[in-house]
Amino acid sequence: MKTQAKNRLVMTKAEISVRRPSSNPGCYSWVWVNPMLDGRFRVAAIEVPKHLVDEDVCFYDGDFETPYIKIVSEISEIDDAVREVGADPEELDAPWYNDFPL
């Protein structure tokens, strides 16, 4: 993971994300990394139906799938978790750089 992404997680306590190949051709997929209040990190793969993203429709948790969730204790464990779901941890960045639909 790039230093810029680490700083975003640790210093500003803000999320980072990266695109990943979707297991469903009707969905876009991202890996989403969130700092938790207790100092751990939540790494989740989400798959959002393409029409919701393409049509800029508001959606909520029930509208997308979360095929992978892992809670890690150390920032050093994030890279391996991101690789587990088929994404490159070096591409982790602020959500607007990879069109993550917050």
Tab-separated table of C-alpha atoms in Angstrom:
chain	number	residue	atom	x	y	z
A	1	MET	CA	0.000	0.000	0.000
A	2	LYS	CA	1.219	3.479	-0.833
A	3	THR	CA	2.186	5.862	1.957
A	4	GLN	CA	-0.564	8.242	0.837
A	5	ALA	CA	-3.197	5.547	1.449
A	6	LYS	CA	-1.724	4.620	4.845
A	7	ASN	CA	-1.746	8.265	5.874
A	8	ARG	CA	-5.389	8.598	4.894
A	9	LEU	CA	-6.304	5.605	7.079
A	10	VAL	CA	-4.166	6.514	10.077
A	11	MET	CA	-3.992	10.303	10.134
A	12	THR	CA	-7.434	11.315	8.898
A	13	LYS	CA	-9.265	8.082	9.836
A	14	ALA	CA	-10.825	8.070	6.366
A	15	GLU	CA	-11.609	5.122	4.124
A	16	ILE	CA	-9.729	3.979	1.041
A	17	SER	CA	-10.831	1.759	-1.816
A	18	VAL	CA	-9.763	0.034	-5.003
A	19	ARG	CA	-11.633	-1.519	-7.915
A	20	ARG	CA	-11.598	-5.289	-8.263
A	21	PRO	CA	-12.984	-7.765	-10.790
A	22	SER	CA	-16.581	-8.624	-9.945
A	23	SER	CA	-17.745	-12.212	-9.645
A	24	ASN	CA	-21.063	-11.041	-11.140
A	25	PRO	CA	-20.994	-9.545	-14.663
A	26	GLY	CA	-23.965	-7.337	-13.733
A	27	CYS	CA	-22.050	-5.628	-10.942
A	28	TYR	CA	-19.140	-3.322	-10.335
A	29	SER	CA	-16.907	-4.269	-7.428
A	30	TRP	CA	-14.540	-2.541	-5.039
A	31	VAL	CA	-12.516	-3.361	-1.968
A	32	TRP	CA	-13.338	-0.874	0.764
A	33	VAL	CA	-11.032	-0.362	3.761
A	34	ASN	CA	-12.375	1.479	6.803
A	35	PRO	CA	-10.568	2.360	10.023
A	36	MET	CA	-12.596	1.237	13.041
A	37	LEU	CA	-12.948	3.120	16.309
A	38	ASP	CA	-10.958	0.479	18.208
A	39	GLY	CA	-7.898	0.855	15.943
A	40	ARG	CA	-8.565	-2.174	13.750
A	41	PHE	CA	-9.448	-2.047	10.045
A	42	ARG	CA	-12.426	-3.473	8.158
A	43	VAL	CA	-11.607	-4.794	4.690
A	44	ALA	CA	-14.681	-5.599	2.599
A	45	ALA	CA	-15.348	-6.483	-1.016
A	46	ILE	CA	-18.641	-5.099	-2.245
A	47	GLU	CA	-20.507	-5.723	-5.489
A	48	VAL	CA	-22.985	-3.075	-6.615
A	49	PRO	CA	-25.421	-3.611	-9.509
A	50	LYS	CA	-24.156	-1.655	-12.497
A	51	HIS	CA	-27.489	0.040	-13.169
A	52	LEU	CA	-27.448	1.674	-9.721
A	53	VAL	CA	-24.016	3.156	-10.327
A	54	ASP	CA	-24.545	4.008	-14.011
A	55	GLU	CA	-27.876	5.727	-13.334
A	56	ASP	CA	-26.532	7.500	-10.225
A	57	VAL	CA	-29.314	6.009	-8.097
A	58	CYS	CA	-29.132	6.291	-4.319
A	59	PHE	CA	-28.746	2.873	-2.737
A	60	TYR	CA	-28.175	1.340	0.687
A	61	ASP	CA	-26.619	-1.775	2.209
A	62	GLY	CA	-29.481	-4.022	1.120
A	63	ASP	CA	-28.884	-3.154	-2.544
A	64	PHE	CA	-25.384	-4.598	-2.809
A	65	GLU	CA	-23.568	-7.814	-1.945
A	66	THR	CA	-20.630	-8.086	0.419
A	67	PRO	CA	-18.915	-11.350	-0.541
A	68	TYR	CA	-15.889	-10.723	1.699
A	69	ILE	CA	-15.361	-9.044	5.063
A	70	LYS	CA	-12.266	-9.310	7.174
A	71	ILE	CA	-11.279	-7.372	10.288
A	72	VAL	CA	-7.529	-6.948	10.691
A	73	SER	CA	-5.668	-5.670	13.730
A	74	GLU	CA	-2.640	-4.169	12.048
A	75	ILE	CA	-2.311	-1.911	9.021
A	76	SER	CA	0.362	-4.290	7.723
A	77	GLU	CA	-2.329	-6.997	7.331
A	78	ILE	CA	-4.433	-4.962	4.906
A	79	ASP	CA	-2.326	-5.728	1.826
A	80	ASP	CA	-2.797	-9.486	2.216
A	81	ALA	CA	-6.545	-9.095	2.766
A	82	VAL	CA	-6.856	-6.948	-0.371
A	83	ARG	CA	-4.906	-9.519	-2.386
A	84	GLU	CA	-7.201	-12.299	-1.084
A	85	VAL	CA	-10.094	-10.726	-2.990
A	86	GLY	CA	-8.151	-10.132	-6.190
A	87	ALA	CA	-7.176	-6.469	-5.947
A	88	ASP	CA	-3.802	-4.731	-5.943
A	89	PRO	CA	-3.076	-3.010	-2.609
A	90	GLU	CA	-0.776	-0.556	-4.390
A	91	GLU	CA	-3.891	0.828	-6.109
A	92	LEU	CA	-5.689	1.645	-2.831
A	93	ASP	CA	-6.549	5.329	-2.752
A	94	ALA	CA	-9.198	7.873	-1.817
A	95	PRO	CA	-12.600	6.681	-3.081
A	96	TRP	CA	-13.033	9.414	-5.704
A	97	TYR	CA	-9.957	8.185	-7.592
A	98	ASN	CA	-11.597	4.828	-8.398
A	99	ASP	CA	-15.250	5.911	-8.640
A	100	PHE	CA	-16.238	4.199	-5.417
A	101	PRO	CA	-19.894	5.151	-4.881
A	102	LEU	CA	-19.988	6.463	-1.313
